[in-house]
N, CA, C and O atoms as a DFTB+ gen file, in Angstrom:
384 C
 N C O
     1  1     199.168     -53.537    -101.313
     2  2     199.891     -52.357    -100.904
     3  2     201.083     -52.112    -101.824
     4  3     201.369     -50.974    -102.198
     5  1     201.777     -53.201    -102.187
     6  2     202.938     -53.041    -103.074
     7  2     202.499     -52.595    -104.464
     8  3     203.243     -51.907    -105.162
     9  1     201.287     -52.986    -104.867
    10  2     200.753     -52.556    -106.161
    11  2     200.542     -51.045    -106.166
    12  3     200.840     -50.382    -107.160
    13  1     200.036     -50.500    -105.078
    14  2     199.811     -49.073    -104.954
    15  2     201.137     -48.316    -105.006
    16  3     201.221     -47.262    -105.637
    17  1     202.154     -48.832    -104.361
    18  2     203.472     -48.194    -104.397
    19  2     204.071     -48.238    -105.796
    20  3     204.721     -47.283    -106.222
    21  1     203.861     -49.326    -106.506
    22  2     204.376     -49.439    -107.867
    23  2     203.682     -48.432    -108.799
    24  3     204.333     -47.814    -109.641
    25  1     202.374     -48.274    -108.643
    26  2     201.632     -47.301    -109.453
    27  2     202.105     -45.894    -109.120
    28  3     202.300     -45.069    -110.013
    29  1     202.289     -45.624    -107.838
    30  2     202.760     -44.302    -107.413
    31  2     204.148     -44.016    -107.969
    32  3     204.421     -42.896    -108.400
    33  1     205.021     -45.005    -107.964
    34  2     206.381     -44.835    -108.491
    35  2     206.349     -44.604    -110.008
    36  3     207.085     -43.760    -110.520
    37  1     205.511     -45.338    -110.718
    38  2     205.404     -45.163    -112.175
    39  2     204.821     -43.789    -112.503
    40  3     205.262     -43.133    -113.447
    41  1     203.848     -43.364    -111.735
    42  2     203.258     -42.048    -111.940
    43  2     204.287     -40.954    -111.690
    44  3     204.338     -39.972    -112.430
    45  1     205.104     -41.113    -110.658
    46  2     206.155     -40.144    -110.352
    47  2     207.198     -40.075    -111.457
    48  3     207.676     -38.990    -111.789
    49  1     207.554     -41.212    -112.026
    50  2     208.524     -41.220    -113.107
    51  2     207.951     -40.567    -114.368
    52  3     208.675     -39.895    -115.102
    53  1     206.678     -40.761    -114.615
    54  2     206.030     -40.144    -115.767
    55  2     205.988     -38.623    -115.610
    56  3     206.271     -37.897    -116.563
    57  1     205.644     -38.144    -114.441
    58  2     205.579     -36.708    -114.209
    59  2     206.957     -36.069    -114.230
    60  3     207.090     -34.893    -114.568
    61  1     207.982     -36.828    -113.873
    62  2     209.330     -36.269    -113.885
    63  2     209.783     -35.979    -115.312
    64  3     210.670     -35.148    -115.509
    65  1     209.206     -36.632    -116.305
    66  2     209.600     -36.420    -117.687
    67  2     208.909     -35.212    -118.308
    68  3     209.380     -34.684    -119.316
    69  1     207.803     -34.769    -117.724
    70  2     207.063     -33.632    -118.250
    71  2     207.714     -32.359    -117.726
    72  3     207.878     -32.187    -116.518
    73  1     208.085     -31.465    -118.647
    74  2     208.705     -30.206    -118.253
    75  2     207.689     -29.223    -117.702
    76  3     206.480     -29.452    -117.753
    77  1     208.201     -28.139    -117.181
    78  2     207.333     -27.101    -116.653
    79  2     206.946     -26.175    -117.809
    80  3     207.780     -25.404    -118.283
    81  1     205.690     -26.241    -118.267
    82  2     205.310     -25.423    -119.418
    83  2     205.237     -23.941    -119.042
    84  3     204.835     -23.578    -117.936
    85  1     205.628     -23.119    -119.974
    86  2     205.516     -21.671    -119.772
    87  2     204.345     -21.167    -120.608
    88  3     204.199     -21.558    -121.766
    89  1     203.516     -20.308    -120.036
    90  2     202.368     -19.813    -120.795
    91  2     202.814     -18.924    -121.953
    92  3     203.779     -18.168    -121.850
    93  1     202.096     -19.039    -123.029
    94  2     202.408     -18.259    -124.223
    95  2     201.121     -17.648    -124.759
    96  3     200.082     -18.305    -124.818
    97  1     201.205     -16.399    -125.142
    98  2     200.024     -15.712    -125.657
    99  2     199.624     -16.309    -127.005
   100  3     200.491     -16.654    -127.807
   101  1     198.316     -16.433    -127.262
   102  2     197.874     -16.956    -128.555
   103  2     198.188     -15.978    -129.683
   104  3     198.418     -14.796    -129.429
   105  1     198.201     -16.450    -130.907
   106  2     198.474     -15.561    -132.032
   107  2     197.438     -14.444    -132.129
   108  3     196.249     -14.663    -131.898
   109  1     197.894     -13.273    -132.465
   110  2     197.069     -12.074    -132.669
   111  2     196.359     -11.617    -131.397
   112  3     195.367     -10.892    -131.472
   113  1     196.852     -12.028    -130.240
   114  2     196.203     -11.596    -129.005
   115  2     196.466     -10.126    -128.712
   116  3     195.665      -9.477    -128.039
   117  1     197.582      -9.593    -129.211
   118  2     197.869      -8.179    -128.972
   119  2     196.831      -7.288    -129.660
   120  3     196.457      -6.245    -129.126
   121  1     196.370      -7.695    -130.838
   122  2     195.336      -6.920    -131.540
   123  2     194.001      -7.008    -130.810
   124  3     193.268      -6.023    -130.723
   125  1     193.691      -8.182    -130.289
   126  2     192.446      -8.352    -129.547
   127  2     192.468      -7.535    -128.260
   128  3     191.467      -6.908    -127.912
   129  1     193.583      -7.532    -127.556
   130  2     193.696      -6.734    -126.340
   131  2     193.592      -5.244    -126.637
   132  3     193.014      -4.493    -125.852
   133  1     194.144      -4.818    -127.755
   134  2     194.033      -3.407    -128.147
   135  2     192.572      -3.051    -128.420
   136  3     192.109      -1.979    -128.030
   137  1     191.855      -3.941    -129.082
   138  2     190.438      -3.722    -129.349
   139  2     189.640      -3.659    -128.046
   140  3     188.740      -2.830    -127.917
   141  1     189.955      -4.518    -127.087
   142  2     189.272      -4.507    -125.796
   143  2     189.546      -3.206    -125.053
   144  3     188.650      -2.657    -124.413
   145  1     190.783      -2.708    -125.132
   146  2     191.111      -1.431    -124.481
   147  2     190.331      -0.277    -125.110
   148  3     189.829       0.591    -124.395
   149  1     190.224      -0.258    -126.438
   150  2     189.433       0.774    -127.106
   151  2     187.968       0.686    -126.696
   152  3     187.323       1.705    -126.451
   153  1     187.450      -0.534    -126.623
   154  2     186.056      -0.726    -126.218
   155  2     185.836      -0.251    -124.782
   156  3     184.801       0.340    -124.476
   157  1     186.811      -0.507    -123.898
   158  2     186.708      -0.055    -122.516
   159  2     186.639       1.460    -122.446
   160  3     185.817       2.014    -121.715
   161  1     187.505       2.140    -123.210
   162  2     187.468       3.603    -123.228
   163  2     186.151       4.121    -123.783
   164  3     185.608       5.107    -123.283
   165  1     185.636       3.464    -124.813
   166  2     184.348       3.872    -125.391
   167  2     183.226       3.737    -124.377
   168  3     182.376       4.622    -124.276
   169  1     183.209       2.641    -123.624
   170  2     182.165       2.427    -122.618
   171  2     182.258       3.477    -121.522
   172  3     181.241       4.032    -121.103
   173  1     183.471       3.754    -121.054
   174  2     183.637       4.765    -120.008
   175  2     183.229       6.148    -120.504
   176  3     182.554       6.893    -119.793
   177  1     183.636       6.488    -121.717
   178  2     183.288       7.791    -122.270
   179  2     181.782       7.919    -122.487
   180  3     181.203       8.965    -122.194
   181  1     181.149       6.872    -122.993
   182  2     179.702       6.936    -123.208
   183  2     178.952       7.019    -121.884
   184  3     177.902       7.657    -121.816
   185  1     179.468       6.391    -120.833
   186  2     178.833       6.506    -119.516
   187  2     178.909       7.919    -118.969
   188  3     177.930       8.440    -118.435
   189  1     180.086       8.544    -119.105
   190  2     180.242       9.926    -118.641
   191  2     179.355      10.861    -119.450
   192  3     178.711      11.749    -118.892
   193  1     179.320      10.664    -120.769
   194  2     178.457      11.501    -121.605
   195  2     176.977      11.294    -121.296
   196  3     176.200      12.248    -121.308
   197  1     176.590      10.062    -121.020
   198  2     175.190       9.779    -120.682
   199  2     174.768      10.452    -119.386
   200  3     173.678      11.020    -119.308
   201  1     175.617      10.395    -118.373
   202  2     175.297      11.045    -117.099
   203  2     175.286      12.559    -117.262
   204  3     174.435      13.240    -116.689
   205  1     176.232      13.095    -118.046
   206  2     176.271      14.539    -118.284
   207  2     175.017      14.999    -119.023
   208  3     174.418      16.010    -118.654
   209  1     174.617      14.274    -120.055
   210  2     173.411      14.616    -120.813
   211  2     172.170      14.548    -119.918
   212  3     171.328      15.446    -119.942
   213  1     172.067      13.482    -119.137
   214  2     170.902      13.326    -118.271
   215  2     170.871      14.416    -117.205
   216  3     169.797      14.900    -116.847
   217  1     172.051      14.810    -116.689
   218  2     172.092      15.900    -115.714
   219  2     171.661      17.221    -116.323
   220  3     170.931      17.986    -115.692
   221  1     172.106      17.500    -117.554
   222  2     171.674      18.717    -118.245
   223  2     170.188      18.710    -118.529
   224  3     169.518      19.733    -118.386
   225  1     169.681      17.581    -118.924
   226  2     168.244      17.484    -119.194
   227  2     167.436      17.631    -117.908
   228  3     166.360      18.230    -117.905
   229  1     167.962      17.079    -116.820
   230  2     167.311      17.215    -115.521
   231  2     167.216      18.688    -115.127
   232  3     166.175      19.150    -114.661
   233  1     168.317      19.418    -115.320
   234  2     168.316      20.853    -115.007
   235  2     167.324      21.599    -115.896
   236  3     166.623      22.492    -115.421
   237  1     167.257      21.245    -117.179
   238  2     166.332      21.901    -118.105
   239  2     164.881      21.631    -117.701
   240  3     164.048      22.536    -117.739
   241  1     164.581      20.396    -117.318
   242  2     163.219      20.053    -116.912
   243  2     162.828      20.779    -115.632
   244  3     161.683      21.205    -115.484
   245  1     163.774      20.923    -114.706
   246  2     163.479      21.666    -113.472
   247  2     163.249      23.146    -113.775
   248  3     162.375      23.776    -113.180
   249  1     164.026      23.692    -114.691
   250  2     163.950      25.108    -115.007
   251  2     162.667      25.455    -115.745
   252  3     162.050      26.489    -115.488
   253  1     162.263      24.563    -116.682
   254  2     161.053      24.831    -117.463
   255  2     159.798      24.332    -116.766
   256  3     158.692      24.687    -117.172
   257  1     159.939      23.523    -115.734
   258  2     158.770      23.027    -115.000
   259  2     158.076      21.869    -115.677
   260  3     156.916      21.582    -115.381
   261  1     158.769      21.197    -116.585
   262  2     158.182      20.052    -117.282
   263  2     158.199      18.793    -116.416
   264  3     158.644      18.811    -115.269
   265  1     157.705      17.707    -116.995
   266  2     157.713      16.424    -116.301
   267  2     159.133      15.916    -116.089
   268  3     160.011      16.132    -116.924
   269  1     159.342      15.259    -114.995
   270  2     160.696      14.794    -114.659
   271  2     160.914      13.378    -115.186
   272  3     160.569      12.402    -114.519
   273  1     161.475      13.273    -116.358
   274  2     161.831      11.990    -116.957
   275  2     163.321      11.696    -116.786
   276  3     163.734      10.537    -116.840
   277  1     164.122      12.728    -116.581
   278  2     165.572      12.542    -116.566
   279  2     166.107      11.799    -115.347
   280  3     167.164      11.181    -115.469
   281  1     165.456      11.810    -114.171
   282  2     166.003      10.988    -113.089
   283  2     166.090       9.509    -113.463
   284  3     166.994       8.806    -113.012
   285  1     165.162       9.043    -114.278
   286  2     165.239       7.660    -114.764
   287  2     166.467       7.469    -115.656
   288  3     167.123       6.428    -115.620
   289  1     166.763       8.497    -116.460
   290  2     167.942       8.416    -117.331
   291  2     169.224       8.379    -116.507
   292  3     170.140       7.616    -116.810
   293  1     169.287       9.209    -115.459
   294  2     170.470       9.231    -114.599
   295  2     170.634       7.878    -113.916
   296  3     171.736       7.332    -113.867
   297  1     169.538       7.338    -113.388
   298  2     169.605       6.035    -112.722
   299  2     170.019       4.941    -113.711
   300  3     170.825       4.073    -113.377
   301  1     169.473       4.983    -114.912
   302  2     169.839       3.987    -115.927
   303  2     171.294       4.088    -116.324
   304  3     171.960       3.068    -116.499
   305  1     171.804       5.318    -116.470
   306  2     173.211       5.500    -116.828
   307  2     174.120       5.033    -115.707
   308  3     175.177       4.455    -115.962
   309  1     173.718       5.278    -114.473
   310  2     174.550       4.841    -113.348
   311  2     174.554       3.322    -113.211
   312  3     175.598       2.727    -112.945
   313  1     173.408       2.699    -113.388
   314  2     173.346       1.236    -113.318
   315  2     174.138       0.617    -114.471
   316  3     174.860      -0.360    -114.278
   317  1     174.002       1.183    -115.658
   318  2     174.794       0.695    -116.797
   319  2     176.281       0.860    -116.567
   320  3     177.066      -0.016    -116.933
   321  1     176.680       1.969    -115.967
   322  2     178.098       2.184    -115.658
   323  2     178.617       1.189    -114.638
   324  3     179.740       0.700    -114.764
   325  1     177.817       0.885    -113.636
   326  2     178.228      -0.100    -112.628
   327  2     178.393      -1.472    -113.267
   328  3     179.359      -2.177    -112.980
   329  1     177.469      -1.850    -114.122
   330  2     177.569      -3.147    -114.794
   331  2     178.776      -3.187    -115.722
   332  3     179.492      -4.188    -115.773
   333  1     179.003      -2.095    -116.460
   334  2     180.118      -2.062    -117.405
   335  2     181.456      -2.109    -116.684
   336  3     182.375      -2.788    -117.141
   337  1     181.584      -1.399    -115.560
   338  2     182.870      -1.398    -114.860
   339  2     183.099      -2.680    -114.083
   340  3     184.246      -3.049    -113.834
   341  1     182.040      -3.363    -113.697
   342  2     182.233      -4.607    -112.961
   343  2     182.289      -5.822    -113.885
   344  3     182.499      -6.939    -113.411
   345  1     182.108      -5.632    -115.173
   346  2     182.110      -6.772    -116.096
   347  2     183.465      -7.485    -116.102
   348  3     183.518      -8.713    -116.154
   349  1     184.546      -6.728    -116.051
   350  2     185.871      -7.346    -116.014
   351  2     186.083      -8.194    -114.785
   352  3     186.637      -9.290    -114.870
   353  1     185.646      -7.699    -113.640
   354  2     185.777      -8.449    -112.391
   355  2     184.914      -9.706    -112.420
   356  3     185.335     -10.769    -111.964
   357  1     183.717      -9.576    -112.954
   358  2     182.836     -10.739    -113.045
   359  2     183.432     -11.793    -113.970
   360  3     183.392     -12.982    -113.654
   361  1     183.980     -11.377    -115.105
   362  2     184.577     -12.337    -116.043
   363  2     185.803     -13.011    -115.435
   364  3     186.003     -14.210    -115.630
   365  1     186.624     -12.265    -114.704
   366  2     187.773     -12.874    -114.045
   367  2     187.343     -13.898    -113.015
   368  3     187.992     -14.933    -112.867
   369  1     186.258     -13.628    -112.298
   370  2     185.747     -14.579    -111.319
   371  2     185.198     -15.832    -111.997
   372  3     185.339     -16.935    -111.469
   373  1     184.574     -15.668    -113.160
   374  2     184.016     -16.820    -113.869
   375  2     185.136     -17.680    -114.453
   376  3     185.066     -18.908    -114.420
   377  1     186.168     -17.026    -114.989
   378  2     187.248     -17.772    -115.638
   379  2     188.083     -18.552    -114.639
   380  3     188.462     -19.692    -114.908
   381  1     188.377     -17.953    -113.487
   382  2     189.244     -18.637    -112.518
   383  2     188.491     -19.458    -111.545
   384  3     189.091     -20.087    -110.674
């Protein structure tokens, strides 16, 4: 029992010497974050453009009476948008 107390006391003294570290951003992280922000805007813009294009094509196919291929495009754009917008949340869950 006294051995356990001695180990606990030595461990406490060792931890008392270690300071409280403050987190610091890695070098060039500001450039990487800027690139990620640009990529996020590109993904959002391409999703909006994809849904807009598919909606216009859907209207054209209905008007001309052609085969309906555009509902698949709309569904694909919506699923891609859901995956793209939830990617940040998924990565945060994996990291923590």
